Every structure is written in C-alpha cells, then in structure tokens.
Amino acid sequence: MAKKTEKNFEELMFENRERLKELAAINKTTSIIKENKPVNDTIQHICLILPNAMQYPENTEARIDFGEFHSQTQGYDKKHKEKLEKEFSSIDNISGKISIHYTQKYPERFQGPFLVEEINMLDNVVSLLTGYINSYKAKQVFNTYQSNKFDIGTDKPISGSTGMQLFEKYLYRQNYDRDIFHDLMPFKVKEILLIATLYDAYSIEKEGRFAEHVLGEYQQLNLSSFPRITGVSTEEEALLQLQQKHFDLVIYMVGADLKTPFEICRKIKQEYPYIPVYFLVNNKSFNHELESRGTNNCFFDKIFYWNGEPSVFFAMVKHLEDKVNVDNDTRLALVRVILVVEDSPRYYSRYLPLLYSIVMEQTKRIIDDVTTDELYKVLKLRGRPKILLASNYEEAMDLVNKYSEYMLCMISDVKFEKKGKTCAKAGFHLVKSVRNQLKDLPIIIQSSDIENAAKAYELKSTFIDKNSETLTADIRSFISHYLGFGNFIYRNPDGREIAIARTLKEFETHLRNIPDESLIYHSRRNHFSLWLMARGEIQVAKILGNKKVSDFETPAEIREFLLRIIQQHRNEKNRGRVVQFEDVDYFEEGNIISLSPGSIGGKGRGISFINSLIYSFDFNTIFKDIKIKAPRTAIIGVEEFELFMSRNELWDIALNEPFKVLAKHFLEANLSNGLIKKLKKILKMINKPIAVRSSGLFEDSMRQPFAGIFETYLLPNSHPDYDTRLQQLADAIKMVYASVFSDIAKGYIESVAYKIEEEKMAIVLQEVVGNQYEKYFYPHISGTAQSYNYYPIANMKPEEGVAVMAVGLGKYVVEGDRAYRFSPVYPKVEINSMKDIIKNSQVEFLAVDLGKHDINLLEGDMAGLKQLDIWDSEKHGTLKHCASVFDPDSNSITAGIDKNGPRIINFANILKYNYIPLASTITTILQMVKESMGSPVEIEFAIDLNKDEDGHASFYLLQIKPLIGDVQDYEIDMKDINENQILLFAEKSMGNGRIEGVSDLVFVKNDVFDKTKTMEIAKEIEEHNKRLGDKNKKYMLIGPGRWGTRDRFIGIPVVWHQISHAKAIVETDLEDFPLDASMGSHFFHNVTSLSIGYFSINSTSKSYIKWDKIHTQKVVKDMKYTRHVRFENPIDIRMDGKKRIAVIQENNEQDN
C-alpha cells in the first residue's frame, strides 16, 4: 500500500512538473509575441524555447517552417519518423508547421512518446503564433492602405509615391543651400537614405538646427562636398527610393517603435545586402534587446545611440568612410590612424563624435600657413587621421598589424571579448601586444573602474575615467598637439595682419571697419567667397563669387553690398531655427534665440519644432484667412542649469532640504554674468508679460511623460524700474530651477523609475500672447487640441480629435477648469446637453495682473496672475465672439451677447458661424503635426481675435507634445467574460491591453463623500499612494467626479505625485455630482503616456461597478473619506482600445 501511494505521489509530481513546463512554454511564447519583433525573429525565438517544454528537453529537437523560412535547433533531423507535428496557415495562405522529435527512444505515452499535455501545449503555441502572424500581416495591409498622406499644399490626399512628403519637404527647406556642394568634388558617401518619422529626425537633429549640426561638420571642417540625404518615413517610400537610385548608406532612426525598423531593414538587406544599414536609437528601453542581438544578423550593420549630441550622425558617416578608405589613404598619402577599441555601442556612440570633433577642429589649423593655394587647403584637410573602431581583441590586433606604421594613437577599453569570451583584462593584454611592436605609441586606457588606473600607468599609458566630468578636455588635451586649426585673417596689401575673424559674426564686424585697401585686396582674390564657402555659407558665397571688383564704382559700394547680402542671407537662414544670441540683432517671431549652450529640453524642443514647421512650410500660404504664428521665444540651454548648481554649491541643499528652504537658497544664488548680460538685452526688446517655462530633458518627450510637474511663471514685466524687472526675471528662472527638486517633482520622478539627478533643466522665455485691457493682459482664447479623442459621441470618430477652449490664459485649460469641449471636425455639434453646458460654462478666467509690480514668486505660479469674473471680459470687450446668452423663457441659447441674460461660453460665433476658420485650422494643424511626429499629438494654442491689416486674426501655436496610449490591438469579447466575476464594466475608457498583478483598490466612500472636502480626500489618497509605493505595489483608484481638476468642486484635485502608483483610475458620478468626462491637459498627458487605464462610470450609461463585491474584500486601511481594500487574488484589468471599453474581473480561479 505504501509503495502504491509512493508511486501515485511520484506520478502526480511528474504530471505537475510537466504541466509547469508546458505552462512556462505558453507564457514564454506570449512574452516573445509581446515584444512585437518581425515574424521571422519571433519564429526563431519560439523554436528555441520549445525543447524545454517537453519531457526530455536534453534530447529534444524542434523546427518551425513558415513559407520559405525555417528555423530549427542544432540537431533536428528531417528524416526522423516519430514526430509531434502541427500545421497552420496565415491569412494570406502561407503554410507553416511546427515539428518536434526526440533523439532517443522513449516509452509510449498518449501519442507515441508524447503526452496529451504536450499535444495541447503545441496546439496553444500554434494558436498564439498564428494569431500574431495574422495580426502582423493585417497591420502591414493597413499601413499600405494608410500610405496616402495629406499634402500640405492641398486639401486632397496624395499617394506616398507622388508629391513631396512632409519629411522630404522639411529636409528640402533645411538643405536648400547645401545641395550646391554635390557638384563641387567627389565624396565617398554621396547618397544617404534616412528613414525616420519627422519628429524622431527633428529630435536627433538638435532641435531644428539641422544644417549646422548634421551637415554642418562638413561645411565648417571638411571643406568638401556633402552626402545628399533623402528622407522617407515608410517602407514603401524606402523601397521605392532604393529602386530608383543607388545609396551608399541607410540610416534608420529608431524612436518609439522597434518592430517596424527590423521589418523594413530585413527587407532592405534581402534586396540590397551590400548597402550598410546603421541604427540610430533614441530609446533607452531598447538597449538590452539591440545589444543582445549584436550585429551578427542580417538586419543592420552597426548600432549607434542618440546621446544628445547631433554630431553622432556625422560620426556614423565618417566611421563608414574611414573604414572603407583607410587602405587607400594610408598607402597613397601616409595618413595617420587612430584606433578606438570599444565594444559597447553606448560608449562608442559617445567617443566617435567626440574624436571626430576634435580631429576635425584640430586638423583645420594646418591650413593657416596655406595662403595662396585654396585647393591645397582641401587636400590638407583630406589628409586628416582616420579613426577606426574595433570591438574585440582579435579585430584590434588585426588593425594594429595592418596599419602599424601609420598608427597615431590608440584608445582602448579594458573589458571586451578575447577568443570569443568576455575578458576583464583584454585591454591590458592588447596594450602589451601593441607595445611589442610600437614601443612609443601614445595610448589611452579608458575605464569606468578607477582601480584600473594603476595598471594603465604601469603599461606607460594614460588613464581616463569614463565617468570623468572633464572627459572631453582630457581627450582634447591628449591629442591636440598632433593636429592644427585656422581662421579668416584680414590683411593689408603687404600681407600684414589687421584682424582675425573666428566666426561669421566677427567676420561681419571686422568687415565694417577694415580699411578700403584691405577690402579691395581680399575682394580681388575672392577670399571672402572662398572662406564663406568653406564655412558652409553656400548661397552668399555663390553670390559673392559671381561679382567682380570692377562691377562697383567705389569701395564703399563693395562694403555695402557685402554687408547687405550677408545680412539678408542670415535672416533667411535663421527663420524657423534656434539661433545663437550673438547671431541676431533683433528679437523676432521668425526664430528662437539660444541664450545658453546645451540641450533645450523636451518642451523647448517641441516649441522650436513648432517654429521650424511654421517657417519651413510657410503655414500662411496654407491657411488663407488666419495667421499662424509662434510667440517670440528665447531658450536657456541646460549648461546654465549645471553651471548654476555647481558654482553656487546647491546640489547638497537641493537633494536634502525641504522645498521652502531650498527655494530661498536658489533665490539667493547667482546666474552667470554671461546670461545676465543677454537677459538685459532681451528684456529691453520685450514690453509685454513674459512666460518663464520649464523645459526638462524628459518634459513632454516621447515615452517620457513629465507634463505639468515643473513650474511656469508668468511675469507682468510691468514694474517701472528696469533693474527690478531684470531681477524678477532672474528670480523666476531660479525658481524654475528649484522646481526640479520640489516634493511633487521628486515624488513623480521616483514613481517613474528615474533619478532626480538625471533631470536637467532648460528654460523657455516666451512673450505672452494677448493684449492689455485696463491693468490686465490676456488672449481672447486659449486652448488645447488632441488628434485622438478618447471620448467620442454620436458619429464622431476617435481619430478626428477633440479640442478644449476657454477665455483668457491657457493655465485655466491645462489644469482642468471649466472649459468648452468640441470636435474640430463637427464644431456645430454640442458634445454635452444644454443642462450640462449651462452648469459647466466658464464663469472665471485668468489674466496677468499688470498692476502687480512687486511679486513674490514663493507664492507659486499664480504670483503674477489674477482670477477675474467672466463679466470683466465683457467689460473689456473681449467676450463678443466667445459667448452666447441663455434665455430661460424659451430654454434656448443665442449666439452673441446683445441680449440680457446669463453668458454661456461656447464660442458660437466662431465655431458655428465661422467668424474665423478656427475649427478647420485646428483640424489641419493636428493632421500635419501628427504626421510630422509619427504619433497622436496634443497642441496648445492661443488666439488673438484682433485682425491685422489684411483682416486676419492670429493663431499662436504655443506647444506640441506626443500622446502615447492609442494602440488598438487588444480586443475584449464579452462572450468570453464570466459575468459573475465582473467587478467593473466601462463603456468609456482610455488605454489598451491587459494589466495584471494588481491586488489593491483604493476608493472614495460614497456614503460619506462631501464635495466641499475634496482637498482632504486628495490628502488621504496621497497617504495611500505613498504607503503602497513604499511597498512597490500598484493599485486601482475609484472616486467621484473629475480626477486632477483644479476646480475642487467638480472632482478630486489631486496632483500627479499623489496618485503616481495607480495603474487604473476610475471616475464615477454621484447624485448632484455629475461626471464631466474631461480633465486637465497635463494630467491627461501623464495618464496616456504611462499607459494607465482611465475609465468613466456614468450611472446613465451601461457602465457599472459591483460595489457589493468590493465591500466584501479585506480592509487594509480605513480612513475618514477613503478605504484601501485588498483582493485575495490579483484582479484582471482588460482594456479594448478600439471599442473603448474596459472590464475588470475577479480572479477566483487559476486562468488557464
């Protein structure tokens, strides 16, 4: 009996182990499919995990066939007779089959040696794989169908293969004066195919300064012809371009999506295996996946990472050219070689741009002594050292052996592969071997481990810490004495030096003052044209080159002509771009002024992108009856923030002191003298209020949602004393810096797994849009619009978008106050009932208070503002086209304010009677910006209804940012849902997919809810959030009214850090507390970007919550207004983005 029991126990354990293995295989298959890799990659990965699901994994082989593609484990035998097989086919009738066999003979089971559970497992894997393949192919068909793009010059769709797309037009506008270089001299990489969404390209191309930073290295340093860049955004466009002409290099900018790049590059490599394909990656979440693949695949040849420096683009091209040209150049010209040994794409993406920058800059010095032969200058520059990259010991030694007599120096990491295995001392072994051949070769050993320094010095090498703050200076110092540089030298006829110009601005300044004899001397020798050409000023150089001294009667005419052409060229070139403070004489709407070096942050990038779009595409030729503008803007790059923090020794205070204490320290600290001088000049050009906005590196960026976390201050700029206005501006900048370390910012940054030290702050200074009315300043209208509407009604479609507007400043809208919501496609259709329109109509608005001469910024971002009654707007004369009148007798609303009665802010004259073409303008701009950014978007805008001399009102684009969270590939079939297990059903929801692992629920208790106590409720929720966050637990949140609103009487006025650990948020209605399905823009952006579920439960709809089930759960924490309960098993949260429904279920049993 005991033996039988023991045998039964063993069999039971065996069955359990097998079921666990099979379940693991299904889970792993699901996980692989979720990675959204190309079909062949997915098949290959699934094939490798199948043996571990079988009884005898060590003796199991597997193979998957799909069409002409197959993947198999190493020992698979086609001729094996005893196999477990399952066939499948895709929607386009391509057949496939999964086959598994054992390599040894095993006892008979259900089907040969195979268990019934193994057969079921294979059925499940086939089902999952088939579903994925069909979904993948359907998306391809859909993408092909959607390939017709909106042409910015017409209102009709045009085919992707005809006409010029937005990205192509953008490149053309940015590079129009660069194309001339293609006809000057031959160049190694002549044609580049650049595949990217417009926004990805723009982000990597230094916030709009494409010419200076992507191709600028060629102009300023190489004096050679440039590669022509053809920009495309889709697979069809890429393959069409490759069919039409030869490309030397394909660069794919990888942003928010990894699946599409792999698929497109796979097809490119299949057809054109000889063309190098480089990835330029702008998403840290892809690091592990890409580096684990390495370059041992057929899809791409090299990975580069975007690290904030646009020069990486230049380095990619030069890396390829040097790799190809080094044999020829060392043999013919004896050029030197710099060898870099580094296996990490993240590090060589940083090193190569740095090295090329230093080498190019230093090489240019050698042309100083060449004053007569311009061609010789070019030849000298072509003789610059070549930079080669090796990723392992053997590759490095091969290059050293081959180019030993040309080696200039070597820069090597310590840890990389040797003999196919990672070796912690490979760098030291390499240096020893190199020293045997090249005893005196200068060598840098660079490592992030400072303990390697002693060994480096022992090997007579320089050691550089990879994490050193002076890394650039260290490397520059190491190699500077090997190379050279040069500037424009003004001389008199006998060759004596008069002045030196290092920049175009200095060139122009000296040109105004040099003697006539020097002017004639350089003009006759065409020196001006040649120097400008070398610096990339092609258009002006061409104009000057066509002129002769004999064309002018006097030297004064020559000087006037030169200065006028340079000024005209600079003004045209700067339109729509970020330009240096030193390069501008006027503060205009046409460009953005950079007041400090460094990144301009997420918000700054969005604003400069707006500027670039407006002037690259000349919006005012597209929108005939309304002027599209951007306000005058200046940006302070992050280097000022870093300098401010370090020089004033604020880091320790910022990280450890309470915000009120650190804010006072920040106000007492000093900005740099250089910035203060620039602010003085800028301030004299602005006579309107100034918005001082945050622009963190992560703020408003793709997949990095930090909307509304940092401060913005609106300064009246009205104090009669200029120095006081300057101090207020400086203080506002300091307070924005301080906001990086506020309790809200710290809590939020921690909740999204970032470190506070990683965030760096740029500052955007903008002239506030609007006009003065008595002692107040504000625009007629402010608003936001989104290209995707998560709450469409009637015939409206989600992709048609939605807009929200209010009278006065936009802060009122983005923080969720009462504003008017409408569809820009159906502007005449009311979204809400008349009762709701009247109840929720705007009754107050925000304006800058020009009477506040002395402001206390410690009071917060309302310090310079005033909340006014809507009747003040009517008194100012700004309500005329924005309001209607409610007639209670007829129960109707009449457009205009000619009658007596309550004012309803519904913009009827504009939206229904088209006083200005606002709705169509918003629709078109959303469509263009969405295409440009490659994702759904949100825009912020302000409108000045005062018409100019042409009869046009002004539409100011203030900000754009991506909306994440509209993916629609998860479906809910209610037939498969067990109704008894449902906790919640929502007819209106945002989000897509499935959220698992949530066991905790925090809810507002309906029986004690008091709408006058919503501030206290928000505090309780914050306490729950912190407690759960400390335990690394996510939760679901339920409460009445609008979450995240600024109006505490229509919802719970939480700020983001108070609910940062919630994975699903539910808004409900109560009696006398109706639900208004809208929210503040900042709150909305963070919800969608973080893929948090957001559900609306309205008692008048089919949506419901089973409160009886919730009230029976274990109470963890009960407070006055809220309760925290925990379910025994994690709840199952499902969201269907296409149907916009959501279901939350109990998990009372194991889900098989």
Coordinates of C-alpha atoms in Angstrom, one line a residue, residues 627-1011:
K627 CA -2.2 83.9 -39.5
I628 CA -0.3 81.0 -37.9
K629 CA 2.4 82.2 -35.6
A630 CA 4.7 81.3 -32.7
P631 CA 5.4 83.9 -30.0
R632 CA 8.8 85.5 -29.6
T633 CA 10.9 82.9 -27.8
A634 CA 14.3 82.6 -26.2
I635 CA 15.7 79.4 -24.6
I636 CA 18.4 78.9 -21.9
G637 CA 20.1 75.6 -22.5
V638 CA 20.9 73.1 -19.7
E639 CA 24.5 74.2 -19.4
E640 CA 23.4 77.2 -17.4
F641 CA 21.5 75.0 -15.0
E642 CA 24.6 72.8 -14.5
L643 CA 26.7 75.9 -14.0
F644 CA 24.2 77.4 -11.6
M645 CA 24.0 74.3 -9.5
S646 CA 27.8 73.7 -9.3
R647 CA 29.0 77.2 -8.9
N648 CA 26.5 78.1 -6.2
E649 CA 27.1 74.7 -4.5
L650 CA 23.4 73.8 -4.5
W651 CA 23.4 70.1 -5.1
D652 CA 23.5 69.0 -1.5
I653 CA 20.9 71.6 -0.5
A654 CA 18.6 70.6 -3.4
L655 CA 18.7 66.9 -2.6
N656 CA 18.3 67.1 1.2
E657 CA 16.5 70.3 2.2
P658 CA 12.7 70.9 2.2
F659 CA 11.5 72.8 -0.8
K660 CA 10.7 76.1 1.0
V661 CA 14.3 76.1 2.4
L662 CA 16.0 75.2 -0.9
A663 CA 13.9 77.7 -2.8
K664 CA 15.2 80.6 -0.7
H665 CA 18.8 79.3 -1.3
F666 CA 18.1 79.2 -5.0
L667 CA 16.8 82.8 -5.0
E668 CA 20.0 84.0 -3.1
A669 CA 22.2 82.3 -5.7
N670 CA 23.6 83.9 -8.8
L671 CA 23.1 83.3 -12.5
S672 CA 26.2 83.5 -14.7
N673 CA 27.3 87.0 -15.8
G674 CA 27.1 86.0 -19.4
L675 CA 23.4 85.1 -19.1
I676 CA 22.6 88.2 -17.2
K677 CA 24.1 90.4 -19.9
K678 CA 22.0 88.6 -22.5
L679 CA 18.8 88.9 -20.4
K680 CA 19.4 92.6 -20.1
K681 CA 19.4 93.0 -23.9
I682 CA 16.4 90.7 -24.4
L683 CA 14.4 92.5 -21.7
K684 CA 14.8 95.8 -23.5
M685 CA 13.2 94.2 -26.5
I686 CA 10.1 92.9 -24.7
N687 CA 7.3 95.2 -23.5
K688 CA 4.7 92.5 -22.8
P689 CA 4.4 90.0 -19.9
I690 CA 6.9 87.1 -20.0
A691 CA 6.3 83.4 -19.5
V692 CA 9.2 81.6 -17.8
R693 CA 8.6 78.0 -18.6
S694 CA 10.4 74.8 -17.5
S695 CA 11.9 72.6 -20.2
G696 CA 13.4 69.5 -18.6
L697 CA 15.2 66.9 -20.6
F698 CA 12.3 64.5 -20.1
E699 CA 9.4 67.0 -20.2
D700 CA 6.8 66.5 -22.9
S701 CA 9.1 64.0 -24.7
M702 CA 8.1 60.7 -26.3
R703 CA 7.6 58.0 -23.7
Q704 CA 8.9 60.3 -21.0
P705 CA 5.8 62.0 -19.6
F706 CA 6.6 64.8 -17.2
A707 CA 3.8 67.2 -18.1
G708 CA 3.0 69.8 -15.5
I709 CA 5.5 68.5 -13.0
F710 CA 7.7 71.6 -13.0
E711 CA 6.8 75.3 -12.6
T712 CA 5.9 78.0 -15.1
Y713 CA 5.8 81.7 -14.0
L714 CA 4.0 84.5 -15.8
L715 CA 5.7 87.8 -15.1
P716 CA 3.8 91.1 -15.5
N717 CA 7.0 92.7 -16.6
S718 CA 5.4 96.0 -15.7
H719 CA 7.5 97.4 -12.9
P720 CA 8.6 101.0 -13.8
D721 CA 12.1 100.2 -12.7
Y722 CA 14.1 98.2 -15.3
D723 CA 16.5 96.7 -12.8
T724 CA 13.6 95.4 -10.8
R725 CA 12.1 93.7 -13.9
L726 CA 15.5 92.1 -14.6
Q727 CA 15.7 90.8 -11.0
Q728 CA 12.2 89.4 -11.3
L729 CA 13.1 87.6 -14.5
A730 CA 16.3 86.2 -12.9
D731 CA 14.3 85.1 -9.8
A732 CA 11.7 83.3 -12.0
I733 CA 14.5 81.4 -13.8
K734 CA 15.9 80.3 -10.4
M735 CA 12.5 79.2 -9.2
V736 CA 12.0 77.1 -12.2
Y737 CA 15.4 75.5 -11.5
A738 CA 14.3 75.0 -7.9
S739 CA 11.1 73.3 -9.1
V740 CA 13.2 70.3 -10.3
F741 CA 13.6 69.5 -6.6
S742 CA 10.1 70.2 -5.4
D743 CA 8.2 67.5 -3.4
I744 CA 5.9 67.0 -6.4
A745 CA 8.8 66.6 -8.9
K746 CA 10.8 64.3 -6.6
G747 CA 7.8 62.0 -5.9
Y748 CA 6.9 61.8 -9.5
I749 CA 10.4 61.2 -10.8
E750 CA 10.9 58.4 -8.3
S751 CA 7.5 56.9 -9.3
V752 CA 8.5 56.5 -12.9
A753 CA 11.9 54.9 -12.0
Y754 CA 14.1 57.9 -12.9
K755 CA 16.6 59.6 -10.7
I756 CA 16.3 63.3 -9.8
E757 CA 20.0 63.7 -10.7
E758 CA 19.2 62.6 -14.3
E759 CA 16.9 65.5 -14.9
K760 CA 18.4 68.8 -16.2
M761 CA 16.5 71.9 -16.8
A762 CA 16.4 74.3 -19.7
I763 CA 14.3 77.4 -19.6
V764 CA 11.9 78.8 -22.2
L765 CA 11.2 82.5 -22.2
Q766 CA 8.2 83.5 -24.2
E767 CA 6.3 86.7 -24.8
V768 CA 2.8 86.1 -23.5
V769 CA 0.2 86.2 -26.3
G770 CA -2.6 88.7 -25.8
N771 CA -3.4 92.4 -25.3
Q772 CA -3.8 94.8 -22.4
Y773 CA -7.2 95.6 -21.0
E774 CA -7.1 98.2 -18.2
K775 CA -4.5 96.7 -15.9
Y776 CA -4.9 93.1 -17.1
F777 CA -3.3 91.2 -20.0
Y778 CA -4.6 88.0 -21.7
P779 CA -5.5 86.5 -25.0
H780 CA -9.1 86.3 -26.3
I781 CA -8.9 82.5 -26.3
S782 CA -6.6 79.7 -25.1
G783 CA -7.0 76.0 -25.7
T784 CA -5.6 72.6 -26.3
A785 CA -6.5 70.1 -29.1
Q786 CA -5.7 66.4 -29.4
S787 CA -5.6 64.4 -32.6
Y788 CA -7.1 61.4 -30.8
N789 CA -10.5 61.7 -29.0
Y790 CA -10.8 59.2 -26.2
Y791 CA -14.5 60.2 -25.6
P792 CA -16.2 60.5 -29.0
I793 CA -20.0 60.6 -29.2
A794 CA -22.6 60.1 -31.9
N795 CA -20.9 59.9 -35.3
M796 CA -17.6 61.2 -34.1
K797 CA -14.5 59.1 -34.6
P798 CA -11.6 58.9 -32.2
E799 CA -9.1 59.8 -34.9
E800 CA -10.9 63.0 -35.7
G801 CA -9.7 64.6 -32.5
V802 CA -11.1 66.9 -29.8
A803 CA -10.4 70.5 -28.6
V804 CA -11.0 72.4 -25.4
M805 CA -11.0 76.2 -25.2
A806 CA -11.6 79.0 -22.7
V807 CA -11.4 82.7 -22.4
G808 CA -8.1 84.1 -21.0
L809 CA -4.8 82.4 -20.2
G810 CA -4.2 78.7 -21.0
K811 CA -3.3 77.7 -17.5
Y812 CA -7.1 77.7 -16.9
V813 CA -7.5 75.0 -19.5
V814 CA -4.5 72.7 -18.9
E815 CA -5.2 72.5 -15.2
G816 CA -8.7 71.2 -15.8
D817 CA -11.0 74.1 -15.1
R818 CA -14.4 74.6 -16.7
A819 CA -13.7 74.9 -20.4
Y820 CA -15.7 74.3 -23.6
R821 CA -15.1 71.0 -25.3
F822 CA -15.8 70.4 -29.0
S823 CA -15.0 68.3 -32.1
P824 CA -13.0 70.3 -34.6
V825 CA -14.5 68.1 -37.4
Y826 CA -18.0 68.8 -36.1
P827 CA -17.8 72.2 -34.5
K828 CA -21.5 72.8 -34.7
V829 CA -22.4 69.6 -32.7
E830 CA -22.7 70.1 -29.0
I831 CA -21.0 67.3 -27.0
N832 CA -22.9 68.0 -23.8
S833 CA -26.6 68.5 -23.1
M834 CA -27.9 72.1 -22.7
K835 CA -28.2 71.5 -19.0
D836 CA -24.5 70.4 -18.7
I837 CA -23.4 73.3 -21.0
I838 CA -25.1 75.8 -18.7
K839 CA -23.9 74.2 -15.5
N840 CA -20.3 73.8 -16.6
S841 CA -19.9 77.0 -18.5
Q842 CA -16.8 79.1 -17.7
V843 CA -17.5 81.7 -15.1
E844 CA -14.0 82.9 -14.3
F845 CA -10.7 83.4 -16.3
L846 CA -7.1 84.1 -15.7
A847 CA -5.1 87.1 -16.7
V848 CA -1.7 88.6 -16.0
D849 CA -2.1 91.4 -13.4
L850 CA -0.1 94.3 -14.7
G851 CA -0.8 96.2 -11.5
K852 CA 1.3 93.7 -9.5
H853 CA 4.6 95.5 -9.7
D854 CA 6.1 93.6 -6.7
I855 CA 5.5 89.9 -6.9
N856 CA 6.5 87.2 -4.5
L857 CA 7.5 84.1 -6.5
L858 CA 7.5 81.9 -3.4
E859 CA 3.7 82.2 -3.5
G860 CA 3.7 79.9 -6.6
D861 CA 2.9 80.1 -10.2
M862 CA -0.2 82.4 -9.5
A863 CA 2.1 85.1 -8.2
G864 CA 1.7 87.4 -11.2
L865 CA -1.8 86.3 -12.2
K866 CA -5.4 87.4 -11.3
Q867 CA -8.6 85.3 -11.4
L868 CA -11.3 87.5 -12.9
D869 CA -15.0 87.1 -13.3
I870 CA -16.2 86.5 -16.9
W871 CA -18.2 89.7 -16.7
D872 CA -14.8 91.5 -16.6
S873 CA -14.1 90.0 -20.0
E874 CA -17.3 91.5 -21.4
K875 CA -16.4 94.9 -19.9
H876 CA -13.0 94.7 -21.7
G877 CA -14.8 94.0 -25.0
T878 CA -13.2 90.5 -25.4
L879 CA -16.3 88.4 -25.0
K880 CA -18.1 89.5 -28.1
H881 CA -17.4 86.4 -30.3
C882 CA -16.8 84.0 -27.4
A883 CA -20.1 83.9 -25.6
S884 CA -23.8 83.3 -26.1
V885 CA -26.9 84.2 -24.0
F886 CA -29.2 81.7 -22.3
D887 CA -32.9 82.6 -22.5
P888 CA -34.7 80.7 -19.7
D889 CA -38.1 81.6 -21.1
S890 CA -37.5 79.8 -24.4
N891 CA -34.9 77.4 -22.9
S892 CA -32.5 78.3 -25.8
I893 CA -29.0 79.6 -26.3
T894 CA -28.5 82.5 -28.7
A895 CA -25.1 83.4 -30.1
G896 CA -23.6 86.8 -29.2
I897 CA -24.0 89.0 -26.2
D898 CA -26.5 91.5 -27.5
K899 CA -29.3 90.3 -25.2
N900 CA -29.6 90.3 -21.5
G901 CA -29.2 87.0 -19.7
P902 CA -26.6 84.5 -18.4
R903 CA -23.5 84.4 -20.5
I904 CA -22.6 80.9 -21.8
I905 CA -19.0 80.5 -23.1
N906 CA -19.4 78.3 -26.2
F907 CA -17.6 80.3 -28.9
A908 CA -20.7 80.0 -31.1
N909 CA -19.8 83.0 -33.5
I910 CA -16.5 81.3 -34.2
L911 CA -17.5 77.6 -34.3
K912 CA -21.0 77.7 -35.7
Y913 CA -20.9 80.9 -37.8
N914 CA -17.2 80.8 -38.7
Y915 CA -16.2 84.3 -37.7
I916 CA -12.7 82.9 -38.1
P917 CA -11.9 79.4 -39.6
L918 CA -10.8 78.1 -36.3
A919 CA -12.2 74.5 -36.5
S920 CA -10.7 73.8 -39.9
T921 CA -7.4 75.3 -38.8
I922 CA -7.2 73.1 -35.8
T923 CA -8.0 70.0 -37.8
T924 CA -5.4 70.7 -40.4
I925 CA -2.7 71.6 -37.9
L926 CA -3.4 68.4 -35.9
Q927 CA -3.2 66.4 -39.1
M928 CA 0.1 67.9 -40.1
V929 CA 1.7 67.7 -36.6
K930 CA 0.5 64.2 -36.2
E931 CA 2.2 63.1 -39.4
S932 CA 5.3 65.1 -38.5
M933 CA 5.7 63.4 -35.1
G934 CA 4.6 60.0 -36.2
S935 CA 2.2 59.6 -33.3
P936 CA -1.1 61.2 -32.0
V937 CA -0.4 64.6 -30.6
E938 CA -1.6 67.4 -28.4
I939 CA -1.2 71.1 -29.2
E940 CA -1.6 74.2 -27.0
F941 CA -2.7 77.4 -28.7
A942 CA -3.8 81.0 -28.0
I943 CA -5.9 83.2 -30.3
D944 CA -5.8 87.0 -30.8
L945 CA -9.1 87.9 -32.5
N946 CA -7.9 91.4 -33.3
K947 CA -7.4 91.4 -37.0
D948 CA -4.3 92.8 -38.8
E949 CA -4.2 95.0 -41.8
D950 CA -5.0 92.0 -44.0
G951 CA -8.1 91.2 -42.0
H952 CA -6.6 88.1 -40.3
A953 CA -6.8 87.0 -36.7
S954 CA -3.7 85.3 -35.2
F955 CA -3.5 81.7 -34.2
Y956 CA -0.4 81.2 -32.0
L957 CA 0.9 77.6 -31.6
L958 CA 2.4 77.5 -28.1
Q959 CA 3.4 73.9 -27.6
I960 CA 3.1 70.4 -29.1
K961 CA 3.7 67.1 -27.5
P962 CA 3.0 63.4 -28.3
L963 CA 0.1 61.4 -27.0
I964 CA 1.0 57.9 -26.1
G965 CA -1.5 55.2 -25.4
D966 CA -3.7 54.9 -28.5
V967 CA -2.6 51.4 -29.5
Q968 CA -5.6 49.4 -30.5
D969 CA -4.6 45.8 -30.9
Y970 CA -6.2 44.2 -27.8
E971 CA -9.8 43.0 -28.1
I972 CA -12.4 42.2 -25.5
D973 CA -15.0 39.7 -26.5
M974 CA -17.8 39.9 -23.8
K975 CA -18.9 36.4 -24.7
D976 CA -15.7 35.1 -23.2
I977 CA -16.2 37.0 -19.9
N978 CA -17.7 35.3 -16.9
E979 CA -20.3 37.9 -15.8
N980 CA -20.2 36.6 -12.2
Q981 CA -16.6 37.6 -11.9
I982 CA -17.0 41.1 -13.3
L983 CA -16.2 43.9 -10.8
L984 CA -16.5 46.8 -13.3
F985 CA -17.6 47.4 -16.8
A986 CA -16.9 50.8 -18.5
E987 CA -18.4 51.9 -21.8
K988 CA -15.9 54.8 -21.9
S989 CA -12.3 54.0 -21.3
M990 CA -8.8 55.0 -22.2
G991 CA -6.0 52.5 -22.6
N992 CA -5.3 49.3 -24.3
G993 CA -4.2 45.8 -23.3
R994 CA -4.2 43.9 -20.1
I995 CA -2.9 44.9 -16.6
E996 CA -2.2 42.1 -14.2
G997 CA -0.7 41.8 -10.8
V998 CA -2.9 44.4 -9.1
S999 CA -4.5 43.3 -5.9
D1000 CA -5.1 46.6 -4.1
L1001 CA -8.0 49.0 -4.6
V1002 CA -8.3 52.5 -3.1
F1003 CA -11.8 54.1 -3.3
V1004 CA -13.6 57.2 -2.1
K1005 CA -16.5 56.1 0.2
N1006 CA -19.7 57.2 -1.5
D1007 CA -21.8 57.3 1.8
V1008 CA -19.6 59.9 3.4
F1009 CA -18.4 61.8 0.3
D1010 CA -18.6 65.6 0.6
K1011 CA -17.8 67.8 -2.4

